[in-house]
Tab-separated table of C-alpha atoms and ligand atoms in Angstrom:
chain	number	residue	atom	x	y	z
A	2	MET	CA	31.064	-40.535	-63.711
A	3	ILE	CA	29.295	-39.669	-60.458
A	4	GLU	CA	30.693	-36.623	-58.625
A	5	TYR	CA	30.793	-37.235	-54.891
A	6	ARG	CA	31.442	-34.759	-52.142
A	7	ASN	CA	34.690	-35.545	-50.363
A	8	LEU	CA	35.051	-36.604	-46.751
A	9	LYS	CA	38.412	-35.620	-45.315
A	10	ILE	CA	40.349	-38.463	-43.694
A	11	ALA	CA	43.289	-37.882	-41.341
A	12	LEU	CA	45.619	-40.740	-40.457
A	13	LEU	CA	47.657	-40.660	-37.249
A	14	GLY	CA	50.569	-43.099	-37.474
A	15	ALA	CA	52.217	-44.847	-40.416
A	16	GLY	CA	53.527	-48.071	-38.892
A	17	SER	CA	52.840	-51.539	-40.260
A	18	VAL	CA	49.023	-51.085	-40.169
A	19	GLY	CA	48.860	-47.328	-40.823
A	20	SER	CA	51.022	-47.452	-43.960
A	21	ARG	CA	48.874	-50.288	-45.370
A	22	VAL	CA	45.692	-48.352	-44.611
A	23	ALA	CA	47.072	-45.343	-46.515
A	24	GLU	CA	48.187	-47.529	-49.406
A	25	LEU	CA	44.819	-49.290	-49.752
A	26	LEU	CA	42.891	-46.051	-49.345
A	27	LEU	CA	44.898	-44.404	-52.135
A	28	GLU	CA	44.647	-47.518	-54.324
A	29	HIS	CA	40.942	-48.316	-53.882
A	30	GLY	CA	39.604	-44.844	-53.105
A	31	ASP	CA	37.191	-44.783	-56.082
A	32	GLU	CA	35.736	-48.172	-55.260
A	33	LEU	CA	35.263	-47.215	-51.606
A	34	ALA	CA	33.685	-43.912	-52.677
A	35	SER	CA	31.042	-45.778	-54.661
A	36	ARG	CA	30.301	-47.983	-51.628
A	37	VAL	CA	29.974	-44.966	-49.365
A	38	GLY	CA	28.408	-42.371	-51.639
A	39	ALA	CA	31.159	-39.872	-50.836
A	40	GLY	CA	34.808	-39.518	-51.738
A	41	LEU	CA	37.370	-40.498	-49.097
A	42	GLU	CA	40.213	-38.010	-49.354
A	43	LEU	CA	43.306	-38.809	-47.336
A	44	VAL	CA	44.300	-35.272	-46.356
A	45	GLY	CA	47.370	-36.103	-44.290
A	46	ILE	CA	49.346	-38.604	-42.244
A	47	ALA	CA	50.714	-37.410	-38.918
A	48	VAL	CA	54.001	-39.032	-37.895
A	49	ARG	CA	56.857	-38.260	-35.535
A	50	ASP	CA	59.504	-38.369	-38.281
A	51	VAL	CA	58.515	-37.448	-41.831
A	52	ASP	CA	61.718	-38.961	-43.230
A	53	ALA	CA	61.593	-42.310	-41.436
A	54	GLU	CA	61.850	-45.405	-43.636
A	55	ARG	CA	58.465	-47.094	-44.228
A	56	ALA	CA	57.338	-50.453	-45.547
A	57	VAL	CA	55.189	-48.776	-48.189
A	58	ASN	CA	55.962	-45.920	-50.609
A	59	LEU	CA	53.529	-43.101	-49.911
A	60	PRO	CA	53.437	-39.529	-51.318
A	61	ARG	CA	55.800	-37.475	-49.171
A	62	ASP	CA	53.556	-34.400	-49.213
A	63	LEU	CA	50.916	-36.291	-47.198
A	64	PHE	CA	53.199	-36.499	-44.170
A	65	THR	CA	53.164	-33.958	-41.387
A	66	THR	CA	54.334	-33.753	-37.796
A	67	ASP	CA	51.465	-31.402	-36.921
A	68	ALA	CA	48.823	-33.884	-35.752
A	69	GLU	CA	46.693	-31.215	-34.027
A	70	SER	CA	46.115	-29.134	-37.189
A	71	LEU	CA	45.490	-32.287	-39.236
A	72	ILE	CA	42.826	-33.443	-36.754
A	73	LEU	CA	40.997	-30.120	-36.989
A	74	SER	CA	40.766	-30.418	-40.777
A	75	ALA	CA	39.228	-33.916	-40.789
A	76	ASP	CA	35.737	-35.483	-40.869
A	77	ILE	CA	37.149	-38.858	-39.830
A	78	VAL	CA	40.369	-39.493	-37.902
A	79	ILE	CA	42.106	-42.881	-38.014
A	80	GLU	CA	44.345	-43.347	-34.968
A	81	LEU	CA	46.975	-46.059	-35.495
A	82	MET	CA	49.863	-44.648	-33.497
A	83	GLY	CA	49.319	-46.954	-30.493
A	84	GLY	CA	50.257	-46.243	-26.876
A	85	ILE	CA	48.271	-44.224	-24.378
A	86	GLU	CA	49.496	-40.652	-24.905
A	87	PRO	CA	49.266	-38.669	-27.099
A	88	ALA	CA	46.766	-41.134	-28.729
A	89	ARG	CA	44.175	-40.511	-25.978
A	90	SER	CA	44.409	-36.716	-26.265
A	91	TYR	CA	44.270	-36.828	-30.056
A	92	ILE	CA	41.162	-39.052	-30.022
A	93	LEU	CA	39.432	-36.768	-27.506
A	94	LYS	CA	40.361	-33.742	-29.614
A	95	SER	CA	39.043	-35.444	-32.756
A	96	LEU	CA	35.739	-36.408	-31.114
A	97	ASN	CA	35.309	-32.977	-29.546
A	98	SER	CA	35.803	-31.393	-32.957
A	99	GLY	CA	32.938	-33.587	-34.267
A	100	ALA	CA	35.041	-36.121	-36.186
A	101	ASP	CA	34.319	-39.841	-35.999
A	102	VAL	CA	37.341	-41.856	-34.945
A	103	VAL	CA	38.603	-45.246	-36.096
A	104	THR	CA	41.199	-46.831	-33.840
A	105	GLY	CA	42.921	-50.165	-33.352
A	106	ASN	CA	44.389	-49.156	-30.014
A	107	LYS	CA	43.434	-51.996	-27.653
A	108	ALA	CA	45.591	-50.817	-24.764
A	109	LEU	CA	43.958	-47.393	-24.852
A	110	LEU	CA	40.417	-48.771	-25.134
A	111	ALA	CA	40.998	-51.288	-22.345
A	112	LEU	CA	42.299	-48.513	-20.067
A	113	HIS	CA	40.281	-45.447	-21.088
A	114	GLY	CA	37.375	-46.897	-23.108
A	115	THR	CA	34.668	-45.462	-20.869
A	116	GLU	CA	36.076	-41.927	-21.094
A	117	LEU	CA	36.417	-42.120	-24.878
A	118	PHE	CA	32.966	-43.631	-25.498
A	119	GLU	CA	31.386	-41.007	-23.244
A	120	ALA	CA	33.182	-38.224	-25.119
A	121	ALA	CA	31.890	-39.620	-28.430
A	122	GLU	CA	28.333	-39.878	-27.112
A	123	GLN	CA	28.352	-36.329	-25.770
A	124	VAL	CA	29.044	-34.855	-29.199
A	125	GLY	CA	27.093	-37.443	-31.221
A	126	ALA	CA	30.265	-38.802	-32.852
A	127	GLN	CA	31.234	-42.459	-32.986
A	128	LEU	CA	34.307	-44.472	-32.119
A	129	PHE	CA	34.974	-47.530	-34.318
A	130	TYR	CA	37.487	-50.187	-33.216
A	131	GLU	CA	37.131	-53.426	-35.173
A	132	ALA	CA	40.941	-53.757	-35.367
A	133	ALA	CA	41.380	-53.615	-31.569
A	134	ALA	CA	40.643	-57.319	-30.995
A	135	GLY	CA	41.272	-60.185	-33.378
A	136	GLY	CA	43.033	-58.115	-36.090
A	137	ALA	CA	41.266	-58.830	-39.402
A	138	ILE	CA	38.526	-60.954	-37.790
A	139	PRO	CA	35.124	-59.281	-37.732
A	140	ILE	CA	34.183	-59.712	-34.056
A	141	ILE	CA	33.426	-56.226	-32.722
A	142	ARG	CA	30.594	-55.592	-35.200
A	143	PRO	CA	29.039	-59.064	-34.750
A	144	LEU	CA	29.006	-58.582	-30.966
A	145	ARG	CA	27.778	-54.981	-31.137
A	146	ASP	CA	25.252	-55.341	-33.963
A	147	SER	CA	24.494	-58.887	-35.117
A	148	LEU	CA	24.144	-60.273	-31.580
A	149	ALA	CA	22.569	-57.141	-30.076
A	150	GLY	CA	19.218	-58.958	-29.873
A	151	ASP	CA	20.630	-62.081	-28.267
A	152	ARG	CA	22.180	-62.865	-24.886
A	153	VAL	CA	25.812	-63.917	-25.010
A	154	LYS	CA	26.628	-66.625	-22.473
A	155	ARG	CA	30.337	-67.078	-22.998
A	156	ILE	CA	33.239	-66.079	-25.228
A	157	LEU	CA	36.303	-68.290	-25.547
A	158	GLY	CA	38.942	-66.457	-27.541
A	159	ILE	CA	42.352	-67.293	-28.916
A	160	VAL	CA	43.178	-63.621	-29.268
A	161	ASN	CA	46.968	-63.619	-29.161
A	162	GLY	CA	48.764	-64.989	-32.188
A	163	THR	CA	52.241	-65.085	-30.642
A	164	THR	CA	51.230	-67.374	-27.783
A	165	ASN	CA	49.098	-69.528	-30.066
A	166	PHE	CA	52.112	-69.958	-32.345
A	167	ILE	CA	54.302	-70.965	-29.380
A	168	LEU	CA	51.787	-73.405	-27.883
A	169	ASP	CA	51.101	-74.884	-31.327
A	170	ARG	CA	54.824	-75.525	-31.879
A	171	MET	CA	55.007	-77.190	-28.464
A	172	ASP	CA	52.013	-79.372	-29.366
A	173	VAL	CA	52.847	-80.248	-32.967
A	174	ASP	CA	56.661	-80.423	-32.785
A	175	GLY	CA	57.180	-81.293	-29.120
A	176	ASP	CA	59.215	-78.081	-28.766
A	177	THR	CA	60.029	-76.482	-25.398
A	178	LEU	CA	58.578	-73.074	-24.484
A	179	GLU	CA	62.014	-71.472	-24.872
A	180	GLY	CA	62.613	-73.127	-28.257
A	181	ALA	CA	59.188	-72.157	-29.601
A	182	LEU	CA	59.599	-68.577	-28.343
A	183	ALA	CA	62.973	-68.336	-30.107
A	184	THR	CA	61.309	-69.491	-33.351
A	185	ALA	CA	58.455	-66.994	-32.875
A	186	THR	CA	61.027	-64.218	-32.416
A	187	ALA	CA	63.064	-65.315	-35.451
A	188	LEU	CA	59.921	-65.348	-37.623
A	189	GLY	CA	58.823	-61.921	-36.391
A	190	TYR	CA	55.705	-63.102	-34.508
A	191	ALA	CA	57.138	-62.231	-31.099
A	192	GLU	CA	58.458	-58.765	-30.243
A	193	ALA	CA	62.024	-58.280	-28.966
A	194	ASP	CA	60.382	-57.905	-25.526
A	195	PRO	CA	57.642	-60.567	-25.621
A	196	THR	CA	56.252	-59.801	-22.128
A	197	ALA	CA	52.913	-58.323	-23.270
A	198	ASP	CA	52.144	-61.439	-25.280
A	199	ILE	CA	53.539	-64.288	-23.211
A	200	GLU	CA	52.380	-62.905	-19.857
A	201	GLY	CA	48.836	-62.455	-21.203
A	202	TYR	CA	48.592	-58.631	-20.974
A	203	ASP	CA	47.672	-58.278	-24.655
A	204	ALA	CA	44.978	-60.958	-24.363
A	205	ALA	CA	43.635	-59.376	-21.142
A	206	GLN	CA	43.159	-56.033	-22.927
A	207	LYS	CA	41.216	-57.781	-25.681
A	208	ALA	CA	39.172	-59.699	-23.078
A	209	ALA	CA	38.174	-56.406	-21.418
A	210	ILE	CA	37.030	-55.024	-24.793
A	211	LEU	CA	35.080	-58.158	-25.755
A	212	ALA	CA	33.463	-58.567	-22.320
A	213	ARG	CA	32.290	-54.964	-22.337
A	214	LEU	CA	30.583	-55.438	-25.687
A	215	ALA	CA	29.170	-58.882	-25.016
A	216	PHE	CA	27.685	-58.054	-21.633
A	217	HIS	CA	26.869	-54.348	-22.073
A	218	SER	CA	28.871	-53.515	-18.956
A	219	ALA	CA	32.088	-51.668	-18.164
A	220	VAL	CA	34.899	-54.181	-17.553
A	221	PRO	CA	38.110	-52.531	-16.295
A	222	VAL	CA	41.195	-54.278	-17.606
A	223	GLU	CA	42.485	-54.599	-14.008
A	224	ALA	CA	39.439	-56.785	-13.267
A	225	VAL	CA	40.497	-59.351	-15.865
A	226	TYR	CA	42.274	-62.265	-14.155
A	227	ARG	CA	45.516	-62.966	-16.024
A	228	GLU	CA	48.053	-65.781	-16.229
A	229	GLY	CA	50.468	-66.050	-19.154
A	230	ILE	CA	52.046	-69.123	-20.745
A	231	THR	CA	55.476	-68.957	-19.110
A	232	GLY	CA	54.608	-71.767	-16.687
A	233	VAL	CA	53.484	-74.173	-19.434
A	234	THR	CA	55.904	-77.084	-19.771
A	235	ALA	CA	56.614	-79.467	-22.641
A	236	GLU	CA	55.504	-82.288	-20.292
A	237	GLN	CA	52.101	-80.643	-19.702
A	238	VAL	CA	51.565	-80.212	-23.448
A	239	GLU	CA	52.566	-83.837	-24.090
A	240	ARG	CA	50.339	-85.122	-21.271
A	241	ALA	CA	47.471	-83.037	-22.648
A	242	ARG	CA	48.042	-84.493	-26.122
A	243	ARG	CA	47.916	-88.042	-24.804
A	244	ALA	CA	44.657	-87.281	-22.958
A	245	GLY	CA	42.984	-85.807	-26.074
A	246	TYR	CA	43.522	-82.131	-25.243
A	247	VAL	CA	45.530	-79.233	-26.604
A	248	VAL	CA	46.862	-76.367	-24.457
A	249	LYS	CA	45.641	-72.912	-25.579
A	250	LEU	CA	45.916	-69.462	-24.036
A	251	LEU	CA	42.257	-68.471	-23.765
A	252	ALA	CA	40.544	-65.166	-23.094
A	253	ILE	CA	37.303	-66.195	-21.420
A	254	CYS	CA	34.424	-63.804	-20.819
A	255	GLU	CA	31.299	-65.314	-19.341
A	256	ARG	CA	28.014	-64.504	-17.748
A	257	VAL	CA	27.908	-66.093	-14.284
A	258	VAL	CA	24.986	-66.554	-11.940
A	259	ASP	CA	25.423	-66.523	-8.168
A	260	PRO	CA	23.957	-69.880	-7.044
A	261	VAL	CA	22.634	-68.364	-3.796
A	262	THR	CA	21.194	-64.997	-4.846
A	263	GLY	CA	20.586	-65.752	-8.539
A	264	SER	CA	22.142	-62.393	-9.436
A	265	GLU	CA	24.215	-62.154	-12.623
A	266	GLY	CA	27.815	-61.032	-13.002
A	267	ILE	CA	30.691	-61.252	-15.458
A	268	ALA	CA	33.858	-63.283	-15.206
A	269	ALA	CA	36.761	-62.277	-17.422
A	270	ARG	CA	40.006	-64.218	-17.338
A	271	VAL	CA	43.050	-65.086	-19.416
A	272	HIS	CA	45.042	-68.235	-18.746
A	273	PRO	CA	46.343	-71.377	-20.422
A	274	ALA	CA	43.709	-74.119	-20.541
A	275	LEU	CA	43.159	-77.608	-21.832
A	276	VAL	CA	40.792	-77.659	-24.791
A	277	SER	CA	39.410	-80.931	-26.166
A	278	ARG	CA	40.839	-81.791	-29.580
A	279	LEU	CA	37.226	-82.131	-30.739
A	280	HIS	CA	36.490	-78.453	-29.969
A	281	PRO	CA	36.699	-76.097	-32.997
A	282	LEU	CA	39.283	-73.960	-31.142
A	283	ALA	CA	41.698	-76.925	-31.161
A	284	ALA	CA	41.966	-76.522	-34.940
A	285	VAL	CA	43.339	-72.976	-34.631
A	286	HIS	CA	47.003	-73.403	-35.512
A	287	GLY	CA	50.056	-71.184	-35.890
A	288	ALA	CA	49.578	-67.486	-35.204
A	289	LYS	CA	45.892	-67.513	-36.195
A	290	ASN	CA	43.190	-66.167	-33.848
A	291	ALA	CA	39.612	-67.331	-33.278
A	292	VAL	CA	36.736	-66.221	-31.107
A	293	PHE	CA	34.141	-68.805	-30.128
A	294	VAL	CA	30.875	-67.246	-28.972
A	295	GLU	CA	28.120	-69.136	-27.142
A	296	ALA	CA	24.840	-67.233	-27.341
A	297	GLU	CA	21.460	-68.192	-25.909
A	298	ALA	CA	19.482	-68.070	-29.144
A	299	ALA	CA	22.162	-68.225	-31.849
A	300	GLY	CA	23.972	-71.147	-30.241
A	301	ASP	CA	27.674	-71.559	-30.978
A	302	LEU	CA	29.465	-69.277	-33.461
A	303	MET	CA	33.137	-69.141	-34.362
A	304	PHE	CA	35.046	-66.260	-35.961
A	305	TYR	CA	38.475	-67.223	-37.315
A	306	GLY	CA	41.347	-65.524	-39.119
A	307	ALA	CA	44.463	-63.401	-38.939
A	308	GLY	CA	44.808	-61.690	-35.574
A	309	ALA	CA	47.673	-59.458	-36.648
A	310	GLY	CA	49.607	-58.330	-39.716
A	311	GLY	CA	49.694	-54.894	-41.344
A	312	LEU	CA	47.640	-55.709	-44.430
A	313	GLU	CA	45.150	-57.977	-42.658
A	314	THR	CA	44.504	-55.491	-39.854
A	315	ALA	CA	44.191	-52.690	-42.413
A	316	SER	CA	41.131	-54.538	-43.762
A	317	ALA	CA	39.368	-54.120	-40.399
A	318	VAL	CA	40.375	-50.447	-40.220
A	319	LEU	CA	39.057	-49.728	-43.716
A	320	GLY	CA	35.796	-51.522	-42.897
A	321	ASP	CA	35.412	-49.132	-39.965
A	322	LEU	CA	36.299	-46.207	-42.198
A	323	VAL	CA	33.530	-47.167	-44.631
A	324	SER	CA	31.055	-47.460	-41.731
A	325	ALA	CA	32.102	-44.073	-40.362
A	326	ALA	CA	31.857	-42.483	-43.811
A	327	ARG	CA	28.405	-43.976	-44.455
A	328	ARG	CA	27.303	-42.553	-41.116
A	329	HIS	CA	28.480	-39.113	-42.189
A	330	VAL	CA	26.580	-39.409	-45.456
A	331	ALA	CA	23.394	-40.540	-43.657
A	332	GLY	CA	23.758	-37.884	-40.913
A	333	GLY	CA	22.480	-38.096	-37.345
A	334	PRO	CA	24.294	-39.002	-34.127
A	335	GLY	CA	26.600	-41.995	-33.816
A	336	VAL	CA	25.531	-45.235	-32.146
A	337	ALA	CA	26.464	-45.040	-28.459
A	338	GLU	CA	28.091	-47.957	-26.660
A	339	SER	CA	25.470	-49.804	-24.640
A	340	LEU	CA	26.442	-50.168	-20.978
A	341	THR	CA	22.882	-50.708	-19.865
A	342	ALA	CA	23.416	-53.992	-18.024
A	343	SER	CA	26.109	-52.718	-15.606
A	344	LEU	CA	26.884	-56.243	-14.427
A	345	PRO	CA	29.571	-56.504	-11.728
A	346	VAL	CA	32.805	-58.359	-12.441
A	347	VAL	CA	33.049	-61.451	-10.244
A	348	GLU	CA	36.341	-62.166	-8.440
A	349	ILE	CA	38.337	-65.119	-9.746
A	350	GLY	CA	37.851	-67.226	-6.584
A	351	LYS	CA	34.118	-67.521	-7.305
A	352	VAL	CA	34.572	-68.544	-10.946
A	353	GLN	CA	33.762	-72.167	-11.698
A	354	THR	CA	35.480	-74.434	-14.178
A	355	ARG	CA	36.819	-77.961	-14.556
A	356	TYR	CA	40.398	-78.905	-13.675
A	357	GLN	CA	42.912	-81.556	-14.551
A	358	ILE	CA	45.226	-82.280	-11.637
A	359	THR	CA	48.266	-84.517	-11.994
A	360	ILE	CA	49.871	-85.883	-8.847
A	361	GLU	CA	52.542	-88.391	-7.944
A	362	VAL	CA	51.302	-90.529	-5.082
A	363	VAL	CA	52.774	-93.250	-2.916
A	364	ASP	CA	51.605	-96.533	-4.472
A	365	ALA	CA	50.273	-98.230	-1.317
A	366	THR	CA	47.024	-99.640	0.011
A	367	GLY	CA	44.392	-97.029	0.906
A	368	VAL	CA	46.101	-94.096	-0.858
A	369	LEU	CA	43.350	-93.728	-3.470
A	370	ALA	CA	40.723	-93.490	-0.722
A	371	LYS	CA	42.764	-90.767	1.030
A	372	ILE	CA	43.072	-88.786	-2.188
A	373	ALA	CA	39.340	-89.131	-2.896
A	374	GLY	CA	38.733	-87.900	0.664
A	375	VAL	CA	40.690	-84.691	0.024
A	376	PHE	CA	38.473	-83.886	-2.960
A	377	SER	CA	35.241	-84.621	-1.117
A	378	ASP	CA	36.409	-82.604	1.938
A	379	HIS	CA	36.472	-79.541	-0.338
A	380	ASP	CA	33.236	-80.414	-2.123
A	381	VAL	CA	35.056	-80.944	-5.420
A	382	SER	CA	33.569	-83.770	-7.447
A	383	VAL	CA	35.867	-86.069	-9.430
A	384	GLU	CA	34.780	-86.757	-13.022
A	385	THR	CA	37.563	-89.090	-14.170
A	386	LEU	CA	40.631	-90.618	-12.530
A	387	GLU	CA	43.423	-92.407	-14.324
A	388	GLN	CA	46.334	-94.148	-12.658
A	389	SER	CA	49.447	-95.036	-14.626
A	390	PRO	CA	51.216	-98.214	-13.621
A	391	ALA	CA	53.729	-97.623	-10.881
A	392	ALA	CA	57.195	-96.951	-12.169
A	393	ALA	CA	59.945	-99.156	-10.816
A	394	ALA	CA	61.394	-97.547	-7.718
A	395	ALA	CA	64.563	-95.647	-8.429
A	396	PRO	CA	67.557	-96.959	-6.512
A	397	GLY	CA	67.558	-95.294	-3.107
A	398	ALA	CA	63.935	-94.026	-3.446
A	399	GLU	CA	61.857	-94.320	-0.272
A	400	HIS	CA	58.787	-95.815	-1.979
A	401	ILE	CA	57.198	-96.677	-5.309
A	402	THR	CA	55.022	-93.918	-6.712
A	403	ALA	CA	52.190	-93.848	-9.248
A	404	THR	CA	50.852	-91.001	-11.369
A	405	LEU	CA	47.217	-90.014	-10.918
A	406	VAL	CA	45.495	-87.758	-13.450
A	407	ILE	CA	42.218	-86.463	-12.045
A	408	VAL	CA	39.680	-84.406	-13.962
A	409	THR	CA	37.064	-82.691	-11.812
A	410	HIS	CA	33.508	-81.601	-12.465
A	411	ARG	CA	32.957	-77.841	-12.323
A	412	ALA	CA	34.262	-76.368	-9.068
A	413	SER	CA	35.119	-72.890	-7.869
A	414	GLU	CA	38.687	-71.606	-8.091
A	415	GLU	CA	38.776	-71.179	-4.305
A	416	ALA	CA	37.620	-74.776	-3.682
A	417	LEU	CA	40.202	-76.006	-6.163
A	418	ALA	CA	43.004	-73.956	-4.583
A	419	ALA	CA	42.109	-75.376	-1.163
A	420	THR	CA	42.052	-78.910	-2.594
A	421	VAL	CA	45.488	-78.488	-4.181
A	422	ALA	CA	46.907	-77.057	-0.929
A	423	SER	CA	45.557	-80.087	0.986
A	424	LEU	CA	46.935	-82.498	-1.603
A	425	ALA	CA	50.356	-80.856	-1.401
A	426	GLY	CA	50.370	-81.296	2.396
A	427	ASN	CA	49.124	-84.908	2.350
A	428	ALA	CA	51.646	-87.598	3.282
A	429	ALA	CA	50.330	-89.849	0.494
A	430	VAL	CA	51.192	-87.254	-2.159
A	431	ALA	CA	54.793	-87.058	-3.337
A	432	THR	CA	54.263	-84.132	-5.773
A	433	VAL	CA	51.466	-82.066	-7.289
A	434	THR	CA	52.905	-82.071	-10.799
A	435	SER	CA	50.389	-79.975	-12.679
A	436	VAL	CA	47.063	-78.145	-12.330
A	437	MET	CA	45.351	-77.041	-15.544
A	438	ARG	CA	41.879	-75.664	-16.195
A	439	VAL	CA	39.751	-77.552	-18.724
A	440	GLU	CA	37.552	-75.342	-20.931
A	441	GLY	CA	35.060	-75.628	-23.733
A	442	ALA	CA	33.867	-79.118	-22.866
B	8	LIG	N1	50.862	-59.150	-30.375
B	8	LIG	C1	49.582	-59.537	-30.844
B	8	LIG	C2	49.558	-61.039	-31.101
B	8	LIG	C3	49.166	-58.884	-32.133
B	8	LIG	O1	50.563	-61.725	-30.973
B	8	LIG	O2	48.485	-61.527	-31.428
B	8	LIG	C4	48.492	-57.583	-31.952
B	8	LIG	O3	47.338	-57.648	-31.190
């Protein structure tokens, strides 16, 4: 049997992911050692309460409340405690003591990524974070390494399992948002307070992380435009279904070119969108995640799998641990994050996309021409227009109305907002029923 030198591994946090990481590391340590060329010795697990009940049975003598001492004894620190502090301080302490760090802490990376990556670079250590976006899905390494020679044009990500579960229930079962959320909560997909998921904060953090990697530029999480799914109605989902679309909460990161100056920037946004049922992302059901990458040379790529779950996410963490350990064995400084492009983040008003607008109009001569005029006044080009037969006038109603569903060519958000405001104020329009972005055409 080969005798390896041991690398000392410290684990911070023993929640659903941390306890699985410890379990797998103890179970498959020999196999991982042979892949790395060094033993991986779990020297301790720092927790707040040593006696707390855990999903997995782990040796009690591994637990400690003294995270600081544990960090100082380690070659590699795995941070899975979540939250901003003390996770940030512990990671900085680990890096400054020369340890590589593996983390799945998306909120921390989205908020303090630049500080942490700089600290790692200064000491020649490396920060690994495959579990921070897309759970078990390998997406960080493909963006950082496999696509490092290409130019990414756009990323369309379903990166939040809770909202995908809810929207999928609304699509497949005709459920309401409230009903689907209640099911998600009952099945343990949604947290007791679902705000971070349903308002898009979780997806925005992941968008900031993915955009940074894809475009080699710092993308502050505050610069990511965000709309959650709370405004999505059962009627919108049903209308989308009839028109050949499915509603998905997308994290979109794209390279944009200013049409006047030709200069490049980044747009990063999270919002519900209509996706054609023919697009691969439409086949992402339940709580699954997927990241669709459009690259200049590679073309279209899709990465699919479990976006959450203790065991599944532990796979991504252990992959990072193996990478960090191999780096230790090989020696030399860690690979720094590349922020060489420094592209600016473009404000949402300048971002261009296609829209589906549903309006109730007065069914009378010349109305269609007036509506078309509103679009052309704002330089928004109509791609398709569908009118449903006028419903019989309700008793007492002033006039008969018809439903128009208009899909536009690409237009800027500001031109679209101005168009919708004009439609809402037009005497021929009874109601603007719905405005949805159309993506991935
Ligand atoms: N709350 C997240 C989701 C999982 O629903 O996808 C962790 O990122």
